[in-house]
Coordinates of C-alpha atoms in Angstrom, one line a residue:
X181 CA -45.9 -20.3 25.1
X182 CA -42.1 -20.3 24.6
X183 CA -41.8 -16.6 23.9
X184 CA -43.6 -15.7 27.1
X185 CA -41.5 -18.1 29.2
X186 CA -38.4 -16.6 27.7
X187 CA -39.4 -13.0 28.4
X188 CA -40.4 -13.8 32.0
X189 CA -37.2 -15.8 32.6
X190 CA -35.0 -13.0 31.2
X191 CA -36.9 -10.4 33.3
X192 CA -36.4 -12.4 36.4
X193 CA -32.7 -12.8 35.6
X194 CA -32.3 -9.1 35.0
X195 CA -34.0 -8.3 38.3
X196 CA -31.8 -10.7 40.1
X197 CA -28.5 -9.3 38.8
X198 CA -29.6 -5.7 38.8
X199 CA -29.1 -4.9 35.1
X200 CA -30.6 -6.1 31.7
X201 CA -27.4 -6.6 29.8
X202 CA -25.0 -9.6 30.2
X203 CA -21.3 -9.9 29.6
X204 CA -21.6 -13.6 28.6
X205 CA -24.0 -15.3 26.3
X206 CA -27.3 -16.5 27.9
X207 CA -28.7 -19.7 26.4
X208 CA -32.2 -20.9 27.2
X209 CA -33.6 -24.3 26.4
X210 CA -37.3 -25.2 26.2
X211 CA -38.4 -28.8 26.3
X212 CA -42.0 -29.7 25.4
X213 CA -43.2 -33.1 26.7
X214 CA -46.4 -34.8 25.5
X215 CA -47.5 -37.7 27.7
X216 CA -48.5 -40.6 25.5
X217 CA -51.9 -42.2 26.1
X218 CA -53.2 -45.1 24.1
X219 CA -56.4 -45.9 26.0
X220 CA -58.0 -42.5 26.5
X221 CA -59.2 -40.0 23.9
X222 CA -61.7 -37.1 23.8
X223 CA -63.1 -38.3 20.5
X224 CA -66.6 -39.8 20.2
X225 CA -67.1 -43.0 18.3
X226 CA -63.5 -44.0 18.8
X227 CA -62.7 -47.6 18.1
X228 CA -59.5 -49.2 19.4
X229 CA -59.5 -52.7 18.1
X230 CA -56.7 -55.2 17.4
X231 CA -54.7 -52.5 15.6
X232 CA -54.5 -50.3 18.7
X233 CA -56.0 -47.4 16.7
X234 CA -58.1 -44.4 17.4
X235 CA -60.6 -43.9 14.6
X236 CA -62.1 -40.5 14.0
X237 CA -65.5 -40.4 12.3
X238 CA -66.1 -37.6 9.7
X239 CA -69.4 -36.4 11.1
X240 CA -68.2 -36.2 14.7
X241 CA -65.1 -34.3 13.7
X242 CA -67.0 -31.8 11.7
X243 CA -69.2 -31.1 14.7
X244 CA -66.2 -31.1 17.1
X245 CA -63.1 -29.9 15.1
X246 CA -61.1 -29.3 18.2
X247 CA -61.8 -32.6 19.9
X248 CA -58.4 -34.4 19.3
X249 CA -56.1 -34.2 22.3
X250 CA -52.5 -33.5 21.5
X251 CA -51.3 -36.4 23.6
X252 CA -52.8 -39.0 21.3
X253 CA -50.1 -40.5 19.1
X254 CA -50.8 -39.5 15.5
X255 CA -49.2 -42.7 14.2
X256 CA -52.1 -44.5 15.8
X257 CA -54.9 -42.2 14.7
X258 CA -56.9 -42.6 11.5
X259 CA -59.5 -40.2 10.1
X260 CA -62.4 -42.0 8.3
X261 CA -63.8 -39.7 5.6
X262 CA -67.4 -40.1 4.5
X263 CA -67.1 -38.0 1.3
X264 CA -64.9 -35.1 0.1
X265 CA -62.6 -33.9 2.9
X266 CA -60.3 -31.4 1.3
X267 CA -62.0 -28.6 3.2
X268 CA -60.8 -30.2 6.4
X269 CA -57.2 -30.6 5.4
X270 CA -56.0 -27.3 6.7
X271 CA -57.4 -28.0 10.2
X272 CA -56.3 -31.7 10.0
X273 CA -52.8 -30.5 9.1
X274 CA -52.6 -28.2 12.1
X275 CA -53.6 -31.1 14.3
X276 CA -51.1 -33.4 12.7
X277 CA -53.6 -35.9 11.3
X278 CA -51.7 -37.8 8.7
X279 CA -53.8 -40.9 8.1
X280 CA -57.0 -40.3 6.1
X281 CA -59.0 -43.1 4.5
X282 CA -62.3 -42.5 2.6
X283 CA -64.8 -45.1 3.7
X284 CA -66.4 -45.7 0.3
X285 CA -63.3 -45.8 -2.0
X286 CA -63.1 -49.1 -3.8
X287 CA -59.3 -49.2 -3.8
X288 CA -59.3 -49.5 0.0
X289 CA -61.2 -52.8 -0.3
X290 CA -58.9 -54.0 -3.0
X291 CA -55.8 -53.2 -0.9
X292 CA -57.5 -54.6 2.2
X293 CA -58.9 -52.6 5.1
X294 CA -57.0 -54.6 7.7
X295 CA -53.8 -54.2 5.7
X296 CA -54.3 -50.4 5.5
X297 CA -55.1 -50.1 9.2
X298 CA -52.1 -52.1 10.5
X299 CA -49.5 -50.2 8.5
X300 CA -48.2 -48.4 11.6
X301 CA -47.4 -51.8 13.3
X302 CA -44.6 -52.8 10.9
X303 CA -41.6 -51.2 9.1
X304 CA -41.6 -52.6 5.6
X305 CA -38.6 -52.3 3.3
X306 CA -41.0 -52.7 0.4
X307 CA -44.6 -51.6 0.8
X308 CA -45.5 -52.8 -2.6
X309 CA -45.0 -56.4 -1.4
X310 CA -47.2 -55.8 1.6
X311 CA -50.1 -54.8 -0.7
X312 CA -49.4 -56.6 -4.0
X313 CA -48.1 -60.0 -2.9
X314 CA -48.6 -61.9 -6.2
X315 CA -47.9 -59.4 -9.0
X316 CA -48.2 -60.6 -12.6
X317 CA -45.8 -57.8 -13.8
X318 CA -42.9 -56.2 -12.0
X319 CA -40.1 -53.8 -12.9
X320 CA -37.4 -52.4 -10.8
X321 CA -34.7 -49.7 -11.4
X322 CA -31.8 -48.4 -9.4
X323 CA -30.5 -44.9 -10.2
X324 CA -26.8 -44.0 -10.5
X325 CA -27.2 -40.6 -12.1
X326 CA -29.8 -37.9 -12.7
X327 CA -29.5 -38.7 -16.5
X328 CA -31.1 -42.1 -15.8
X329 CA -34.5 -40.5 -15.3
X330 CA -35.1 -40.1 -19.1
X331 CA -34.2 -43.7 -19.8
X332 CA -36.5 -45.0 -17.0
X333 CA -39.5 -42.9 -18.0
X334 CA -39.2 -44.0 -21.6
X335 CA -38.7 -47.7 -20.6
X336 CA -41.8 -47.6 -18.3
X337 CA -43.9 -45.9 -20.8
X338 CA -43.1 -48.5 -23.5
X339 CA -43.7 -51.3 -21.0
X340 CA -47.2 -50.0 -20.1
X341 CA -48.0 -49.4 -23.8
X342 CA -47.2 -53.0 -24.5
X343 CA -49.5 -54.1 -21.7
X344 CA -52.4 -52.1 -23.2
X345 CA -53.9 -50.4 -20.3
X346 CA -57.8 -50.5 -20.1
X347 CA -57.8 -46.7 -19.8
X348 CA -55.1 -45.2 -22.0
X349 CA -55.4 -41.8 -20.4
X350 CA -53.9 -43.4 -17.3
X351 CA -50.6 -43.7 -19.1
X352 CA -50.0 -39.9 -19.2
X353 CA -50.9 -39.7 -15.5
X354 CA -48.5 -42.5 -14.6
X355 CA -45.6 -40.9 -16.5
X356 CA -46.3 -37.5 -14.8
X357 CA -46.5 -39.2 -11.4
X358 CA -43.2 -41.0 -12.0
X359 CA -41.5 -37.8 -13.1
X360 CA -42.6 -36.1 -9.8
X361 CA -41.5 -39.0 -7.7
X362 CA -38.1 -39.2 -9.3
X363 CA -37.5 -35.5 -9.1
X364 CA -38.3 -35.5 -5.4
X365 CA -35.9 -38.4 -4.9
X366 CA -33.1 -36.7 -6.8
X367 CA -33.5 -33.1 -5.5
X368 CA -35.9 -32.7 -2.6
X369 CA -34.7 -35.7 -0.5
X370 CA -31.0 -34.9 -0.2
X371 CA -30.5 -32.4 2.6
X372 CA -27.7 -31.5 5.0
X373 CA -27.8 -31.7 8.7
X374 CA -29.7 -28.4 9.0
X375 CA -32.3 -29.5 6.5
X376 CA -31.0 -27.4 3.6
X377 CA -31.5 -28.8 0.1
X378 CA -28.2 -30.0 -1.3
X379 CA -29.1 -29.9 -5.0
X380 CA -31.1 -27.4 -7.0
X381 CA -33.8 -28.9 -9.2
X382 CA -32.4 -29.9 -12.6
X383 CA -28.8 -30.2 -11.4
X384 CA -27.0 -32.9 -13.4
X385 CA -25.4 -35.1 -10.7
X386 CA -24.2 -38.6 -9.9
X387 CA -25.6 -40.2 -6.8
X388 CA -23.1 -40.1 -4.0
X389 CA -21.4 -43.2 -2.5
X390 CA -23.9 -45.1 -0.4
X391 CA -26.9 -43.1 -1.7
X392 CA -29.8 -45.3 -2.9
X393 CA -32.7 -44.4 -5.1
X394 CA -34.9 -47.3 -6.2
X395 CA -38.0 -47.3 -8.3
X396 CA -40.3 -50.4 -8.2
X397 CA -43.5 -51.0 -10.2
X398 CA -45.9 -53.9 -9.7
X399 CA -49.2 -54.9 -11.4
X400 CA -51.6 -57.3 -9.7
X401 CA -55.1 -57.7 -11.2
X402 CA -56.2 -54.1 -12.0
X403 CA -53.9 -52.4 -9.5
X404 CA -50.6 -50.7 -10.4
X405 CA -48.3 -50.0 -7.5
X406 CA -45.4 -47.5 -7.8
X407 CA -42.8 -47.1 -5.1
X408 CA -39.8 -44.8 -4.9
X409 CA -37.3 -45.4 -2.1
X410 CA -34.5 -43.1 -1.1
X411 CA -31.8 -43.4 1.6
X412 CA -32.2 -39.9 3.0
X413 CA -35.4 -40.1 5.2
X414 CA -35.7 -36.3 5.3
X415 CA -39.5 -35.9 4.5
X416 CA -41.6 -35.1 7.6
X417 CA -45.4 -35.2 8.2
X418 CA -45.4 -31.4 8.9
X419 CA -43.9 -30.7 5.5
X420 CA -46.2 -33.0 3.6
X421 CA -49.4 -31.8 5.4
X422 CA -48.4 -28.2 5.0
X423 CA -48.0 -28.6 1.2
X424 CA -51.5 -30.1 1.0
X425 CA -53.0 -27.4 3.1
X426 CA -51.4 -24.5 1.2
X427 CA -52.7 -25.8 -2.1
X428 CA -56.2 -26.4 -0.7
X429 CA -56.3 -22.9 0.7
X430 CA -55.1 -21.5 -2.7
X431 CA -51.8 -20.2 -1.2
X432 CA -49.6 -22.4 -3.4
X433 CA -45.9 -23.0 -2.8
X434 CA -43.7 -21.7 -0.1
X435 CA -41.3 -19.2 -1.5
X436 CA -38.0 -20.8 -2.2
X437 CA -39.2 -24.2 -0.9
X438 CA -41.4 -25.7 -3.6
X439 CA -43.3 -28.8 -2.8
X440 CA -45.9 -28.8 -5.5
X441 CA -44.8 -32.4 -6.4
X442 CA -46.2 -33.7 -3.1
X443 CA -49.6 -32.2 -3.8
X444 CA -49.6 -33.5 -7.4
X445 CA -48.5 -37.0 -6.2
X446 CA -51.5 -37.1 -3.9
X447 CA -53.9 -35.9 -6.6
X448 CA -52.7 -38.4 -9.1
X449 CA -52.8 -41.4 -6.8
X450 CA -55.9 -43.5 -5.9
X451 CA -54.1 -44.2 -2.7
X452 CA -50.9 -42.7 -1.4
X453 CA -48.6 -44.0 1.3
X454 CA -45.5 -42.4 2.7
X455 CA -43.2 -44.3 5.1
X456 CA -40.2 -42.5 6.7
X457 CA -37.5 -43.8 9.0
X458 CA -35.9 -40.4 9.8
X459 CA -32.5 -39.9 8.3
X460 CA -32.4 -43.5 7.0
X461 CA -35.2 -44.0 4.4
X462 CA -38.2 -42.5 2.7
X463 CA -40.6 -44.7 0.8
X464 CA -43.4 -43.1 -1.3
X465 CA -45.9 -45.6 -2.7
X466 CA -48.7 -44.7 -5.0
X467 CA -51.5 -47.1 -6.1
X468 CA -53.8 -46.7 -9.1
X469 CA -56.8 -48.7 -10.2
X470 CA -56.2 -49.2 -13.9
X471 CA -59.8 -50.2 -14.6
X472 CA -60.9 -46.7 -13.7
X473 CA -60.1 -43.5 -15.7
X474 CA -58.0 -40.8 -14.0
X475 CA -60.2 -38.5 -11.9
X476 CA -58.4 -35.2 -11.4
X477 CA -60.9 -33.9 -8.7
X478 CA -61.0 -37.1 -6.6
X479 CA -59.9 -36.7 -3.0
X480 CA -58.2 -40.0 -2.3
X481 CA -56.8 -41.5 0.9
X482 CA -53.3 -41.1 2.2
X483 CA -51.3 -42.4 5.1
X484 CA -47.9 -41.0 6.3
X485 CA -46.1 -43.5 8.6
X486 CA -43.4 -41.7 10.5
X487 CA -41.4 -44.1 12.7
X488 CA -40.0 -41.7 15.3
X489 CA -42.6 -40.0 17.5
X490 CA -40.0 -37.8 19.2
X491 CA -39.8 -35.5 16.2
X492 CA -43.5 -35.3 15.6
X493 CA -44.8 -31.7 15.9
X494 CA -48.5 -31.1 16.6
X495 CA -49.8 -27.6 16.1
X496 CA -52.7 -27.8 18.4

């Protein structure tokens, strides 16, 4: 590991110069390289079809939890869950598995399996359009100030009340989901070059010049799609997976970091998709089947599309 290499290198340097202290700074760089393979994997029942995917089957993974080689691109890897899978999330998180689709969830058929599986092949500016091509209802909001949140929440709530949702309890879940998404866009997304949060939660602020925060909602048949897009692109797969794993393990939030909103967003969505172009754009899209009541214990599918493999960390 890096620490062992560092210690051995410093010991060799000290032996060479005859002393263990140095008048000048000593800087050591370590570079990890993962060779990328698309055609080989150590996972049984893999299928690489027209989407250039490695599909991991639930039963095989449970029997062989360490079978996923670190050189397989995680963007092209999908875990197919047969039933509840939250017990696997901590290990999936360590292995960087960020695309999980339950085989028997009806919403996957409604959104289209082929559509779901090919999401890594394209960078969409609006993922709602990719799934809901012919919406009967659509609303869109651009934020200029943090105070806009209250207006938007009230407007959307009134709009959905007028539509008369088949399951009224969904309305409360939608409003809570919107609140979490907007809070993340206003306060969690803006970060400086060192990844430090720029605004404390609850700060009253105007959006900076060039900053974009857009909320879109579409309804097609029984599906409601909600998408929040920011122009920061700071969310990473590691952060998202770590938040899920900590909650599943009962650890909760990282001290001083937060992140409960990501876990709640997953729990309140029938399907959750995150697409990040690093330092350019984050798009979080949540889909709900309005014909079904909110199920607070359901373990629904998610996919995190991260369009820069160079910065992908895999804790194998």
